[in-house]
Coordinates of C-alpha atoms in Angstrom, one line a residue:
Chain A
M6 CA -4.6 56.2 69.0
K7 CA -4.0 57.7 72.4
E8 CA -2.2 54.7 73.4
I9 CA 0.2 54.9 70.4
T10 CA 0.8 58.5 71.2
R11 CA 1.7 57.6 74.8
N12 CA 4.6 55.6 73.4
W13 CA 6.2 58.7 72.1
P14 CA 9.8 58.1 73.5
F15 CA 9.6 54.7 71.6
L16 CA 8.5 56.4 68.5
G17 CA 11.0 59.3 68.9
C18 CA 13.7 56.7 69.3
L19 CA 12.7 54.8 66.3
L20 CA 12.6 58.2 64.2
V21 CA 16.1 59.0 65.4
L22 CA 17.4 55.8 64.4
A23 CA 15.7 55.9 61.0
G24 CA 17.2 59.5 60.3
A25 CA 20.6 58.2 61.5
G26 CA 20.1 55.2 59.0
I27 CA 19.0 57.6 56.1
A28 CA 22.2 59.9 56.7
T29 CA 24.6 57.0 57.1
P30 CA 25.5 56.5 53.4
H31 CA 26.3 60.4 53.1
L32 CA 28.1 60.8 56.3
F33 CA 30.1 57.5 57.2
G34 CA 30.6 55.7 53.7
A35 CA 30.0 52.2 52.4
Y36 CA 31.2 50.2 55.2
W37 CA 28.9 51.9 57.9
T38 CA 25.9 51.5 55.2
L39 CA 26.2 47.8 55.4
V40 CA 26.2 48.0 59.1
A41 CA 23.2 50.1 59.1
L42 CA 21.6 47.7 56.6
N43 CA 22.3 45.0 59.0
L44 CA 20.9 46.5 61.9
A45 CA 17.5 47.4 60.1
M46 CA 17.4 43.9 58.8
W47 CA 17.7 42.4 62.2
I48 CA 15.1 45.0 63.8
A49 CA 12.7 44.1 61.1
L50 CA 13.2 40.4 61.7
T51 CA 13.2 40.5 65.5
Q52 CA 10.2 42.7 65.5
S53 CA 8.1 40.4 63.4
W54 CA 9.1 37.5 65.4
T55 CA 7.9 39.5 68.4
L56 CA 4.5 40.1 66.7
F57 CA 3.9 36.5 67.0
S58 CA 6.1 34.6 69.3
G59 CA 6.6 37.4 71.8
M60 CA 2.8 38.1 72.1
T61 CA 1.7 34.6 71.9
G62 CA 4.1 32.7 73.8
Y63 CA 4.3 30.2 70.7
I64 CA 8.2 30.3 70.2
S65 CA 9.0 30.0 66.5
L66 CA 12.4 28.4 66.0
G67 CA 11.9 28.5 62.1
H68 CA 11.4 32.1 61.2
V69 CA 14.3 31.6 58.5
V70 CA 11.7 29.8 56.3
F71 CA 9.8 33.0 55.6
Y72 CA 13.1 35.0 54.8
G73 CA 14.2 32.1 52.7
I74 CA 11.0 31.8 50.8
G75 CA 11.1 35.7 50.3
A76 CA 14.7 35.5 49.0
Y77 CA 13.8 32.4 46.7
V78 CA 10.9 34.5 45.0
V79 CA 13.2 37.4 44.2
V80 CA 15.8 35.3 42.9
A81 CA 13.7 32.8 40.9
T82 CA 12.0 35.9 39.1
F83 CA 15.2 38.1 39.0
K84 CA 15.3 39.9 35.6
T85 CA 11.7 38.6 34.7
V86 CA 9.7 40.5 37.2
P87 CA 10.7 44.0 38.2
L88 CA 11.9 44.2 41.8
W89 CA 9.3 46.7 43.0
I90 CA 6.9 43.6 42.4
S91 CA 8.9 40.7 43.3
V92 CA 10.2 41.9 46.7
P93 CA 6.6 42.6 47.9
M94 CA 5.7 39.2 46.3
G95 CA 8.4 37.6 48.5
G96 CA 6.4 38.8 51.4
V97 CA 3.1 37.9 50.0
V98 CA 4.3 34.4 49.2
A99 CA 5.8 33.9 52.7
A100 CA 2.6 35.0 54.5
L101 CA 0.5 32.6 52.1
F102 CA 2.8 29.9 53.1
A103 CA 2.4 30.9 56.8
L104 CA -1.5 30.8 56.1
I105 CA -1.4 27.3 54.7
V106 CA 0.7 25.7 57.4
A107 CA -0.7 27.8 60.2
L108 CA -3.9 25.7 60.7
P109 CA -2.3 22.4 61.0
V110 CA 1.0 23.7 62.9
L111 CA -0.9 25.9 65.4
R112 CA -2.7 23.0 66.7
V113 CA 0.4 21.9 68.3
R114 CA 1.4 23.6 71.4
G115 CA 4.3 23.9 73.8
P116 CA 7.6 22.3 73.1
Y117 CA 6.1 20.3 69.9
F118 CA 5.3 23.7 68.4
V119 CA 8.7 24.9 68.9
I120 CA 10.6 21.8 67.4
L121 CA 7.9 21.5 64.6
T122 CA 8.6 25.0 63.3
F123 CA 12.2 24.2 63.1
G124 CA 11.4 21.0 61.5
V125 CA 9.2 22.7 58.9
A126 CA 11.8 25.3 58.0
E127 CA 14.4 22.4 57.6
L128 CA 11.9 20.4 55.4
V129 CA 11.4 23.4 53.1
K130 CA 15.1 24.1 52.9
F131 CA 15.7 20.5 51.7
I132 CA 12.8 20.5 49.3
I133 CA 14.1 23.8 47.8
L134 CA 17.6 22.3 47.7
N135 CA 16.5 19.4 45.7
I136 CA 14.4 21.6 43.3
E137 CA 17.5 23.6 42.7
T138 CA 19.8 20.6 42.3
G139 CA 17.0 19.0 39.9
L140 CA 17.3 22.4 37.7
G141 CA 21.0 22.0 37.8
K142 CA 21.4 25.2 39.9
S143 CA 23.8 24.8 42.8
S144 CA 23.7 28.5 43.3
R145 CA 22.8 31.6 41.5
L146 CA 24.3 34.9 40.9
L147 CA 22.5 38.1 40.4
F148 CA 23.9 40.8 38.4
G149 CA 22.6 44.4 38.2
A150 CA 21.0 44.4 41.8
P151 CA 20.4 47.7 43.2
G152 CA 23.1 49.3 45.4
A153 CA 23.5 49.1 49.2
Q154 CA 22.0 52.6 49.6
T155 CA 18.7 51.8 48.0
L156 CA 18.5 48.6 50.0
L157 CA 19.1 50.3 53.2
Y158 CA 16.3 52.9 52.5
V159 CA 14.0 50.1 51.6
M160 CA 15.2 48.1 54.8
I161 CA 14.5 51.1 57.1
C162 CA 10.9 51.4 55.8
L163 CA 10.5 47.5 56.8
A164 CA 12.0 47.9 60.0
I165 CA 9.8 50.9 60.8
A166 CA 6.9 49.0 59.5
A167 CA 7.6 45.8 61.6
S168 CA 8.1 48.1 64.6
G169 CA 4.9 50.0 63.9
L170 CA 3.0 46.7 63.5
T171 CA 4.1 45.4 66.7
L172 CA 3.5 48.5 68.6
F173 CA 0.0 48.6 67.0
A174 CA -0.6 45.1 67.8
K175 CA 0.5 45.5 71.5
V176 CA -1.9 48.3 72.1
S177 CA -5.0 47.0 70.3
R178 CA -7.7 44.7 71.1
F179 CA -5.9 42.2 68.7
G180 CA -2.7 42.4 70.9
R181 CA -4.7 42.0 74.2
G182 CA -6.2 38.8 72.7
L183 CA -2.9 37.5 71.8
T184 CA -1.4 38.4 75.2
A185 CA -4.4 36.5 76.6
I186 CA -3.4 33.4 74.7
R187 CA -0.1 33.4 76.0
E188 CA -1.4 33.7 79.7
D189 CA -3.8 30.8 79.2
E190 CA -5.1 29.7 75.9
T191 CA -8.0 27.8 77.2
A192 CA -9.4 30.7 79.3
A193 CA -8.9 33.0 76.5
E194 CA -11.1 31.0 74.3
T195 CA -13.7 30.7 77.1
V196 CA -14.1 34.6 77.5
G197 CA -14.8 34.6 73.7
I198 CA -11.3 35.5 72.1
P199 CA -11.3 34.0 68.6
V200 CA -8.1 32.1 69.4
A201 CA -7.5 30.1 66.2
R202 CA -8.2 33.2 64.0
Y203 CA -5.9 35.5 66.1
K204 CA -3.2 33.0 66.0
V205 CA -3.3 32.4 62.2
I206 CA -3.5 36.3 61.4
A207 CA -0.5 37.1 63.9
F208 CA 1.5 34.0 62.3
A209 CA 0.9 35.3 58.6
A210 CA 1.5 39.0 59.6
S211 CA 4.8 37.9 61.2
A212 CA 5.8 36.1 58.2
A213 CA 5.3 39.1 55.7
I214 CA 8.1 41.4 56.5
P215 CA 10.6 38.6 56.7
G216 CA 9.7 37.5 53.4
M217 CA 10.6 41.0 52.1
V218 CA 13.7 41.3 54.2
G219 CA 14.8 37.9 52.7
G220 CA 14.4 39.3 49.0
L221 CA 16.3 42.4 49.8
M222 CA 19.1 40.5 51.4
A223 CA 19.3 38.2 48.4
L224 CA 19.7 41.3 46.2
R225 CA 22.3 42.5 48.9
S226 CA 24.7 39.4 48.6
T227 CA 23.9 39.1 44.8
Y228 CA 24.2 35.4 45.3
F229 CA 21.9 32.8 46.3
E230 CA 22.7 29.4 47.9
V231 CA 20.0 27.5 49.6
L232 CA 21.9 26.3 52.6
Q233 CA 23.2 29.6 53.3
V234 CA 19.8 31.4 52.8
F235 CA 17.8 28.9 54.9
N236 CA 20.6 28.8 57.6
P237 CA 18.9 27.9 60.8
I238 CA 21.3 30.3 62.6
V239 CA 19.1 33.2 61.2
S240 CA 16.1 31.7 63.3
F241 CA 18.2 31.2 66.5
T242 CA 19.9 34.8 66.2
I243 CA 16.2 36.2 65.9
V244 CA 15.3 34.3 69.2
T245 CA 18.4 35.3 70.8
M246 CA 18.0 39.1 70.1
A247 CA 14.5 39.0 71.2
I248 CA 15.4 37.4 74.3
I249 CA 18.3 39.7 75.2
G250 CA 16.1 42.7 74.2
G251 CA 13.1 41.5 76.1
S252 CA 10.3 39.7 74.0
G253 CA 7.2 41.3 75.5
D254 CA 6.8 44.4 73.4
A255 CA 8.1 46.4 70.5
R256 CA 11.1 48.1 72.5
G257 CA 12.9 44.8 73.1
P258 CA 13.8 44.0 69.4
L259 CA 15.4 47.6 69.2
F260 CA 17.7 47.0 72.1
G261 CA 18.4 43.3 71.3
A262 CA 19.2 43.7 67.6
A263 CA 21.6 46.8 68.4
F264 CA 23.4 44.9 71.3
M265 CA 23.9 41.9 69.0
V266 CA 24.9 43.8 65.8
G267 CA 27.2 45.8 67.8
L268 CA 28.9 42.7 69.3
S269 CA 29.2 41.2 65.9
E270 CA 30.8 44.4 64.6
L271 CA 33.4 44.2 67.3
L272 CA 34.0 40.5 67.0
W273 CA 32.6 38.9 63.7
A274 CA 35.6 39.8 61.3
N275 CA 38.5 38.8 63.7
A276 CA 37.0 36.2 66.1
P277 CA 33.8 34.8 64.7
R278 CA 34.1 31.7 67.1
L279 CA 34.4 34.0 70.1
Y280 CA 31.3 36.0 68.8
M281 CA 29.3 32.6 68.7
I282 CA 30.3 31.6 72.1
L283 CA 29.4 35.0 73.4
L284 CA 26.1 34.6 71.8
G285 CA 25.4 31.4 73.5
L286 CA 26.7 32.8 76.8
F287 CA 24.5 36.0 76.6
L288 CA 21.5 33.8 75.7
V289 CA 22.0 31.6 78.8
G290 CA 22.6 34.6 81.1
F291 CA 19.6 36.5 79.9
V292 CA 17.5 33.6 80.3
V293 CA 18.8 32.6 83.8
F294 CA 19.3 36.1 85.2
A295 CA 17.2 38.6 83.2
P296 CA 14.3 37.0 81.7
S297 CA 12.8 40.2 80.9
G298 CA 15.6 41.2 78.8
L299 CA 17.6 44.6 78.4
V300 CA 14.2 46.5 78.6
G301 CA 13.5 45.0 81.9
L302 CA 17.0 45.7 83.3
L303 CA 16.6 49.3 82.1
A304 CA 13.2 49.6 83.5
R305 CA 14.4 48.4 86.8
R306 CA 17.3 50.8 86.8
G307 CA 15.0 53.7 86.0
R308 CA 12.6 53.0 88.8
E309 CA 15.7 52.6 91.3
T310 CA 17.0 56.0 90.3
S311 CA 13.5 57.6 90.4
A312 CA 12.7 56.0 93.7
Chain B
M23 CA 13.5 -5.3 44.8
D24 CA 16.4 -7.7 45.5
I25 CA 17.9 -5.0 47.2
L26 CA 15.3 -5.1 50.1
F27 CA 16.4 -8.6 50.9
S28 CA 20.2 -7.8 51.0
P29 CA 21.7 -9.0 54.3
Q30 CA 24.3 -6.0 53.8
L31 CA 21.4 -3.5 54.0
L32 CA 19.9 -5.2 57.0
F33 CA 23.3 -5.0 58.7
S34 CA 23.7 -1.4 58.0
A35 CA 20.0 -0.8 59.3
L36 CA 20.8 -2.5 62.4
V37 CA 23.9 -0.4 63.3
L38 CA 22.2 2.8 62.5
G39 CA 19.2 1.8 64.2
A40 CA 21.0 0.8 67.5
L41 CA 23.0 4.0 67.5
Y42 CA 19.8 6.0 67.1
A43 CA 18.3 4.2 69.9
L44 CA 21.4 4.6 72.0
I45 CA 21.4 8.5 71.5
A46 CA 18.0 9.0 71.8
L47 CA 17.7 7.0 75.1
G48 CA 20.0 9.8 76.9
L49 CA 17.6 12.4 75.3
N50 CA 14.4 10.7 76.5
L51 CA 15.8 10.2 79.9
V52 CA 16.5 14.0 80.4
Y53 CA 13.0 14.9 78.9
G54 CA 11.1 12.2 80.8
T55 CA 12.3 13.1 84.3
M56 CA 12.6 16.7 84.1
R57 CA 11.0 17.8 81.1
L58 CA 14.0 19.7 79.9
L59 CA 14.4 19.6 75.9
N60 CA 18.1 19.1 75.2
I61 CA 19.0 20.4 71.9
A62 CA 22.7 20.3 72.9
H63 CA 22.3 16.3 73.2
G64 CA 24.2 15.8 69.8
D65 CA 27.0 17.9 71.0
L66 CA 27.7 15.6 73.8
V67 CA 27.9 12.7 71.2
M68 CA 30.4 15.2 69.4
I69 CA 32.4 15.6 72.7
G70 CA 32.4 11.8 73.2
A71 CA 33.6 11.4 69.6
Y72 CA 36.5 13.8 70.2
A73 CA 37.5 12.3 73.6
A74 CA 37.7 8.8 71.7
F75 CA 39.8 10.7 68.9
W76 CA 42.4 12.3 71.2
L77 CA 42.5 9.1 73.4
F78 CA 43.2 6.8 70.3
T79 CA 45.6 9.5 68.7
L80 CA 47.6 10.4 71.6
T81 CA 47.9 7.2 73.6
G82 CA 46.8 4.3 71.0
I83 CA 44.4 3.1 73.6
S84 CA 41.3 1.7 71.8
P85 CA 38.1 3.7 72.2
L86 CA 36.5 0.5 73.2
I87 CA 38.8 0.1 76.3
G88 CA 38.2 3.8 77.0
L89 CA 34.6 3.9 76.9
P90 CA 34.1 4.2 80.5
V91 CA 36.3 7.1 80.8
I92 CA 34.6 8.8 78.0
A93 CA 31.2 8.0 79.4
V94 CA 32.3 9.6 82.9
L95 CA 33.6 12.6 81.1
T96 CA 30.4 13.4 79.3
A97 CA 28.5 12.4 82.4
G98 CA 30.7 14.9 84.3
V99 CA 29.6 17.4 81.8
G100 CA 25.8 16.5 82.5
V101 CA 26.4 16.9 86.2
A102 CA 28.1 20.2 86.0
L103 CA 25.3 21.7 83.6
Y104 CA 22.8 20.4 86.0
S105 CA 24.5 21.8 89.3
V106 CA 25.2 25.3 87.7
L107 CA 22.1 25.9 85.6
F108 CA 19.3 23.4 85.5
R109 CA 18.9 22.7 89.5
G110 CA 17.9 26.3 89.8
Q111 CA 15.6 26.3 86.9
L112 CA 13.8 23.2 88.0
E113 CA 13.4 24.6 91.5
G114 CA 12.5 28.1 90.3
T115 CA 10.2 27.6 87.4
Q116 CA 6.8 27.2 88.1
S117 CA 4.9 26.0 84.9
V118 CA 6.0 23.1 82.8
A119 CA 5.6 25.2 79.6
Q120 CA 8.0 27.8 80.9
L121 CA 10.5 25.1 82.0
E122 CA 10.3 23.6 78.4
A123 CA 10.8 26.8 76.6
N124 CA 13.5 27.9 78.9
S125 CA 15.4 24.8 78.7
L126 CA 15.2 24.9 74.9
L127 CA 16.8 28.3 74.8
L128 CA 19.5 27.4 77.4
F129 CA 20.3 24.3 75.6
F130 CA 20.6 26.1 72.4
G131 CA 22.9 28.5 74.0
I132 CA 25.0 25.7 75.6
S133 CA 25.0 23.9 72.2
V134 CA 26.4 27.0 70.3
V135 CA 29.1 27.3 73.3
L136 CA 30.1 23.8 73.0
Q137 CA 30.4 23.6 69.2
N138 CA 32.5 27.0 69.1
V139 CA 34.7 26.1 71.8
M140 CA 35.6 22.9 70.2
A141 CA 36.2 24.6 67.1
L142 CA 38.3 27.0 68.7
A143 CA 40.4 24.3 70.5
F144 CA 40.7 21.7 67.7
T145 CA 39.7 23.8 64.5
A146 CA 36.5 23.1 62.5
S147 CA 37.9 20.7 60.1
P148 CA 36.8 17.1 60.2
R149 CA 39.1 14.4 61.5
A150 CA 39.3 10.7 61.3
Y151 CA 41.3 7.9 62.5
R152 CA 41.6 4.2 61.4
H153 CA 40.7 1.6 63.9
L154 CA 39.4 -1.9 63.5
D155 CA 38.7 -1.3 59.9
D156 CA 39.4 -4.7 58.7
V157 CA 36.7 -6.1 56.6
Y158 CA 35.2 -9.5 57.6
H159 CA 32.9 -11.4 55.2
V160 CA 29.9 -13.3 57.2
A161 CA 27.1 -14.8 55.3
G162 CA 27.8 -12.6 52.4
V163 CA 27.8 -9.4 54.5
A164 CA 30.9 -7.3 54.4
M165 CA 31.4 -5.8 57.7
T166 CA 34.3 -3.9 59.3
G167 CA 35.2 -4.7 62.9
N168 CA 34.2 -1.2 64.2
R169 CA 30.7 -1.6 63.0
V170 CA 30.3 -5.0 64.4
A171 CA 31.8 -3.7 67.8
T172 CA 29.4 -0.7 67.4
L173 CA 26.2 -2.8 67.1
L174 CA 27.2 -5.3 70.0
I175 CA 28.0 -2.5 72.4
A176 CA 25.0 -0.4 71.7
V177 CA 22.8 -3.3 72.2
L178 CA 24.8 -4.2 75.4
V179 CA 24.3 -0.7 76.8
L180 CA 20.7 -0.5 75.7
A181 CA 20.0 -3.7 77.5
G182 CA 22.2 -2.6 80.5
V183 CA 20.0 0.6 80.9
V184 CA 16.8 -1.1 80.5
I185 CA 17.7 -3.7 83.2
F186 CA 18.9 -1.0 85.3
L187 CA 15.7 0.9 85.0
K188 CA 13.5 -2.1 85.4
S189 CA 15.1 -3.8 88.4
T190 CA 17.2 -1.5 90.7
I191 CA 15.4 0.9 93.2
Y192 CA 17.4 3.7 91.7
G193 CA 16.0 2.8 88.2
L194 CA 12.5 2.4 89.3
A195 CA 12.8 6.0 91.0
V196 CA 13.6 7.3 87.3
T197 CA 10.6 5.4 86.1
A198 CA 8.5 6.9 88.8
L199 CA 9.8 10.4 88.0
I200 CA 9.0 9.9 84.4
Q201 CA 5.4 9.0 85.1
S202 CA 4.4 11.7 87.8
R203 CA 6.8 14.0 89.5
D204 CA 4.5 15.1 92.1
A205 CA 3.7 11.4 93.2
A206 CA 7.3 10.6 93.1
K207 CA 8.0 13.4 95.5
V208 CA 5.1 12.2 97.9
V209 CA 6.4 8.6 98.1
G210 CA 9.7 9.9 99.3
I211 CA 11.9 9.9 96.3
N212 CA 14.7 12.0 96.5
V213 CA 14.0 14.0 93.4
S214 CA 17.1 16.0 93.0
Q215 CA 19.3 12.8 93.4
V216 CA 17.2 11.2 90.5
Q217 CA 17.6 14.2 88.5
V218 CA 21.4 14.5 88.6
G219 CA 21.5 10.7 88.1
S220 CA 19.4 11.1 84.8
F221 CA 21.8 13.8 83.5
A222 CA 24.6 11.6 84.1
L223 CA 23.2 8.7 82.7
G224 CA 21.7 10.4 79.6
F225 CA 25.0 12.3 79.1
G226 CA 27.2 9.3 79.8
V227 CA 25.3 7.2 77.3
A228 CA 25.6 9.9 74.5
G229 CA 29.5 9.9 75.2
I230 CA 29.5 6.2 74.4
A231 CA 27.5 6.7 71.3
G232 CA 29.9 9.4 70.2
A233 CA 33.0 7.1 70.8
L234 CA 31.3 4.4 68.9
I235 CA 30.7 6.8 65.9
S236 CA 34.1 8.1 65.8
M237 CA 35.5 4.7 64.9
A238 CA 33.7 4.6 61.6
E239 CA 32.7 8.2 60.7
Q240 CA 34.6 11.7 60.3
I241 CA 34.3 13.8 63.4
S242 CA 33.9 17.6 63.4
P243 CA 32.8 20.0 65.9
F244 CA 29.4 20.5 64.0
M245 CA 28.7 16.8 63.8
G246 CA 26.3 16.8 66.6
F247 CA 23.3 18.5 65.2
P248 CA 22.1 15.9 62.9
F249 CA 22.2 13.3 65.6
T250 CA 20.0 15.7 67.9
I251 CA 17.4 15.9 65.2
A252 CA 17.4 12.1 64.6
A253 CA 17.2 11.7 68.5
F254 CA 14.3 14.0 68.5
V255 CA 12.5 12.3 65.8
V256 CA 13.0 9.1 67.6
I257 CA 11.7 10.1 71.0
I258 CA 8.5 11.9 69.4
L259 CA 8.1 8.7 67.4
G260 CA 8.4 6.5 70.5
G261 CA 6.5 8.9 72.5
L262 CA 8.1 11.7 74.8
G263 CA 9.3 10.0 77.9
N264 CA 8.5 6.4 76.8
I265 CA 11.9 4.7 77.2
A266 CA 10.8 1.3 75.6
G267 CA 8.9 3.1 72.8
G268 CA 11.9 5.2 72.0
I269 CA 14.2 2.1 71.7
I270 CA 11.8 0.6 69.3
A271 CA 11.5 3.9 67.2
G272 CA 15.2 4.3 67.0
V273 CA 15.7 0.9 65.2
L274 CA 12.6 1.8 63.2
L275 CA 14.3 5.1 62.1
G276 CA 17.5 3.4 61.2
F277 CA 15.5 0.9 59.1
I278 CA 13.4 3.6 57.4
E279 CA 16.4 5.8 56.7
I280 CA 18.7 2.8 55.1
Y281 CA 16.0 1.1 53.2
A282 CA 14.4 4.5 51.8
V283 CA 17.8 5.7 50.7
A284 CA 18.7 2.5 49.1
L285 CA 15.3 2.5 47.2
T286 CA 15.6 6.2 46.2
S287 CA 18.6 8.2 46.6
A288 CA 20.9 9.7 49.2
T289 CA 19.7 13.3 48.1
Y290 CA 16.4 12.3 49.6
R291 CA 17.8 11.5 53.1
S292 CA 17.3 15.1 54.7
I293 CA 13.7 15.4 53.3
L294 CA 12.7 12.0 54.6
L295 CA 14.0 12.5 58.0
Y296 CA 12.5 16.0 58.4
G297 CA 9.3 14.7 56.5
I298 CA 8.8 11.8 59.1
F299 CA 9.6 14.7 61.8
V300 CA 6.9 17.0 60.5
G301 CA 4.5 14.3 59.7
V302 CA 4.4 12.7 63.1
L303 CA 4.3 15.9 65.2
L304 CA 1.2 16.9 63.0
I305 CA -0.6 13.7 62.9
R306 CA 0.4 11.9 66.0
P307 CA 2.3 14.3 68.4
Q308 CA 1.9 11.8 71.2
G309 CA 3.9 9.3 69.2
L310 CA 3.3 5.8 67.8
F311 CA 3.2 4.2 71.1
G312 CA 1.7 7.1 73.4
K313 CA 3.3 8.3 76.4
T314 CA 3.8 6.5 79.7
R315 CA 3.2 9.5 81.7
G316 CA -0.3 11.0 82.2
G317 CA -1.2 14.6 81.2

């Protein structure tokens, strides 16, 4: 507990963000509500990614699969199962899927793991696409989904939960175990860390919240199309945000998501190509010049001014 | 079952297999010598295709004649990327795992930039041109001139690269680097020179593949990605860094794809491709033929 309270600047920052998010629909209107929803979504996704990939060093390039599965659960049960059940169920199904694939997938290391996660996500995408085509549904419309304000409030809860989970993992015995796996998996195993169990738990935990986020975003767009929901760009954007923010702990995703959402607000509507080009350039730039991300840059600046 | 013995299918499988082998060759060279995972590889194919398109549309010169120019162009992109980004990465990064992870992220960034710069310059809409599309009938097989040319040139380039790697001192240096980087340094191989050469060769061959594809298929700024995936399937099947294994696996994937689609339906094509991809990684990540390098 002491270690969590030591992170008071982070917790304060999170509370201020959440408060601003809650106030947004009342103060700034519909457009900014959607921007806040976007920001909360990316924070929740990137925090979840950090919980597994940031800590263990197993880079997942397929996190969109959990998002897509959650969305599919909510869409497929729409109007038959109440949303307060189906959205959490999306998270549960995504986590279960992660548990099932974890054992074979997590045996694979390094670059194989990275491209494997991507391959699994694409495979699931095309299987669901074929199921939907078989059912004769090229896309589905959702009528009577809740409004943006409700979705925003739930999304803020998810963003806080994901941030809290990552923060908790970082300071706990569990998190130190994960970090040890990143540094040297064989050594971690030798000193008695239950490597396989930790990896599987972290993987499933990092799938649950994206599953719920996917369900909420399906409700937000009131429209479901497999290729769009399982778009690999989502996975890539998560990784980019995590790298730009600094993927080591819970602070990075806040910075990374805020930075990229800000950039996309400036550019996406008028110059989507330019936005993508900058996304690519920033990713390259941060990997080469600032591998510890914005968090690292700010920390260095802080040390220099205080010194 | 008659369909399995159709010479038409055999021809299609050979053409596709040769293209896959060609594209995967470049990916394999860059991975094998430097441990860089180039997920922008398909985008070099795309650039080669656009170069061929503009060469033909603006000047009327056949892409077949322009192949050397196109290869030099994409090789130039490779050399530029090596000099600006990857030389530093290769020298500065200590662990192989870190290098592989970083290269994946860097190449992803490059891929996004290349695709969107091309879309900005030439719009995102698909383009095509007609060249050598007369149909010939040989032994019951209907083939267009451009597909015959694709097959012949792909085989020639593959053979050329293999002979080059096997019989020239430079090629042997490449093979040595694939087998053991440290040992290659010890015996006095100029590693940096071999690395820039691998970039140029790998990217140049990708450009040639793109030019060949552009004669028969529509091209767009986002056409490269499926080729990247196919190339990854191929080099994993063949064993990362195993050049000969990669060529066999390329032809194999071409055959699997054409025959499986003919037996089932085109809607299963993507499931099949990713199914093989995931299956091989889970069951035999070292590939069907194993690695040529130790450890």
